[in-house]
Amino acid sequence: MAVGAASPDLYDAIPGYVKKYGFEAEPDRPAKDAHIYQVSGMDCSSCAATLEKHMSGNPDVQSVRVNFSTGKMHIAHTLTADQVVKEVQKSGFDAVPATLRNQKKDDQKAGKALPVTTISGLLLALGFIGSFTAIPEWLVTAFYAAAIAIGGYKPTRSAFYAVKSRSLDMNVLMVTAAIGAALIGEWFEGATVVWLFALGNALQNRSIERTRDSIRSLINLTPSEAVIKTAEGTIVKEVEDVAIHDIMVVKPGEKIPLDGEIIAGRSSLNQAPITGESLPVDKEPGDKVYAGTVNESGSLEVKVTRLSEDTTIARIIHLVEEAQEKKAPTQAFIDRFAAVYTPIVFILALLVMVVPPVAGFGAWGEWFYRGLALLVVACPCALVISTPVAIVSAIGNAARNGVLIKGGTFLEKAGAIKAIAFDKTGTLTEGKPKVTQVISLEEDSETVVSIAKTIEEHSTHPIAQAVISYANERNISSKAGSGFSAIAGKGATAMIGGTEYFAGKPKLFKEMGVSTAHLDEQIDVMQNEGNTLVAVGTREQILGLIAVADTVRDITVRSIEKLKQAGIGEMVMLTGDNEGTAKKMAAETGVDRYFAELMPEDKVTAVKKLQDEGKQVAMVGDGINDAPALATADLGIAMGGAGTDTAMETADIVLMADNLEKLPHTIRLSQKALTIIKQNIWFSLITKLAALMLIFPGYLTLWMAVLSDTGAALIVILNSMRLLRMK
Ligand code: ADP
Ligand code: MG
């Protein structure tokens, strides 16, 4: 089998696919494992950079990117998986290929750093206590030296690789400081630096592991086995071995193993794991169900429509992981800052060690010590992780609530949004309008409905659906028609028996020169009651009117209310519907403003108008018809992501549920993320500044410098993690 231009990932996936369709296939070159690895043991933000540099030094590695906050390494290489793992181990970390299955198994390596820290701490304590007793001086020093050796082994190894690849990371700085302290006989200081650094890192690592787990918990949502119906009865299969069109049997109380379509049975499903919806959803044959959701009441037979790696939840996880690795603008700025800050302070430290004593201001030892303290302060660790951990936590929280935020940029934007524009049909309203009244004018109502049905049968507009259902319920059949076409934003037309007929908004007829004066009052009254009117007629006259009404969802009213509480100053409804209906609906939903009678392209203009008023504007729509307006807005939010893949791929933020329930939470979460990021940045800058100021009068000891460094980093992480827990 030869595959030309297929990507390496696709190449490796082929045998699996072929097998699922019942055949065997083997690649004609050695199989290569996933190109994403989960790395553990990275306990400082600079570790990611160190590993990245180390790996890129290998001639068989084409490109590599390591993300500290997610623990993922993306690598393009021509090595075997084992070689990659070995190479990673050389710089002091562990790696496994990041397949879903591997991630499911919780590796508990995070705790490994603690014994080392404990032993190093004990030795430090022994030395410290010993220094007050009669035990010989050399023994005290030996305790300290041992504490340095044990606690410092790993940072030294990392520092070695960092220096080799010409980077100045915190390992290099800390190790230099510890060695320097020992050189000038400050063994206690050296041991304290090493121990505090190790402790800080171990604690940071534990916390970071917890944020990484927020995604693993999503992965663990799906069962690993499915019960499959066969001619001989049911068998249990691993989900990876289930093929498309297999029939799964799902009993009440069980989770759906794979995406599919119900072919028998009815039940209500708790979709919260995917969509965040608090209420279960009733489903019947023909409806889609998603892997990871819970079958609450009835037994179901489900035809599998997606393989285990393509399910909605698998795609969500994939998109979330991608999103978490995208840098927010703030972060990009901080990284640039850190890139100049560290070398500058490093050079400054060297100068401090040398210049003042040479110039005759004080003793060598004293300035050397200050220089060492400055070295420790040269690492902007807390600042560097001030943003990414907050972003990973917030995106993880959103994902568990059925909301996909496609990156830190959009999280930051959502936190600053001041106005939201909503599409009316299907977003604020149910999107399933019903016929409320038929008014016959020149023809009897049955004929009016019959003509309307003939035209609307070829339309995809929700209104068309309402007319068709109404006709079907009354057994009114359509006529023989031809030449169907939609008139965007206005209606539709068809030829019936040689005459051109139209169904659409009354304005459509006015524009064709049909006199509607005698109907205007009646039309106004009905529209002001919230009806959308479908006039049915020819180029000469209107034959009848069909009134259609859509209901506002309860959840819309509640969500708009909560958005107001979250400080969104302006909420605007955009609709192609008439003024009267728009006004009524606006009042019912509680939005502040509405733009009615919009042609599809006018929605873009309306969004621009809001932007011109000086606001950051978000647009919420269904992601298909509203794509241009979504793209124009500062932030495009699509609804119903679980049902449509395009919405999931294209919008900036995707609400998996087909309603607005989780939008207020998303906005509040984003606002809080912005606040926390700001707090983190200020806090880390101020602690750094304070440390710098204390060095020169000589108040800052080495251990204080380390504490201000790793301690601040830890506080920043813990502060960010509040976003994980936010309800
Ligand atoms: P909206 O999404 O706000 O309903 P549209 O641009 O889809 O906006 O439609 C605007 C208006 O055009 C509708 O409110 C309706 O009055 C009329 N219309 C559009 N298509 C049809 C149709 N197939 N049948 C009847 N009326 C239609
Ligand atoms: Mg629409």
Tab-separated table of N, CA, C and O and ligand atoms in Angstrom, residues 423 425 461-462 603 622 625-626, ligand 2:
chain	number	residue	atom	x	y	z
A	423	ASP	N	-28.822	36.899	17.223
A	423	ASP	CA	-29.726	36.619	16.133
A	423	ASP	C	-31.044	36.229	16.797
A	423	ASP	O	-31.049	35.605	17.849
A	425	THR	N	-34.071	34.477	15.438
A	425	THR	CA	-34.652	33.160	15.188
A	425	THR	C	-33.694	32.037	15.543
A	425	THR	O	-32.599	31.957	15.007
A	461	HIS	N	-36.104	27.592	5.393
A	461	HIS	CA	-36.357	28.566	6.452
A	461	HIS	C	-37.259	27.952	7.529
A	461	HIS	O	-38.163	27.198	7.211
A	462	PRO	N	-37.019	28.292	8.809
A	462	PRO	CA	-37.875	27.735	9.878
A	462	PRO	C	-39.362	28.017	9.647
A	462	PRO	O	-40.215	27.194	9.991
A	603	LYS	N	-27.003	42.378	8.752
A	603	LYS	CA	-26.597	41.984	10.105
A	603	LYS	C	-25.145	42.376	10.334
A	603	LYS	O	-24.765	42.783	11.429
A	622	ASP	N	-26.381	31.001	15.157
A	622	ASP	CA	-26.323	29.543	15.037
A	622	ASP	C	-25.104	29.085	14.247
A	622	ASP	O	-24.885	27.913	14.041
A	625	ASN	N	-26.080	30.410	9.118
A	625	ASN	CA	-26.564	31.579	8.363
A	625	ASN	C	-25.867	32.840	8.812
A	625	ASN	O	-25.786	33.810	8.079
A	626	ASP	N	-25.416	32.830	10.070
A	626	ASP	CA	-24.920	34.073	10.636
A	626	ASP	C	-23.411	34.215	10.536
A	626	ASP	O	-22.839	35.109	11.120
B	2	MG	MG	-31.942	33.318	10.804
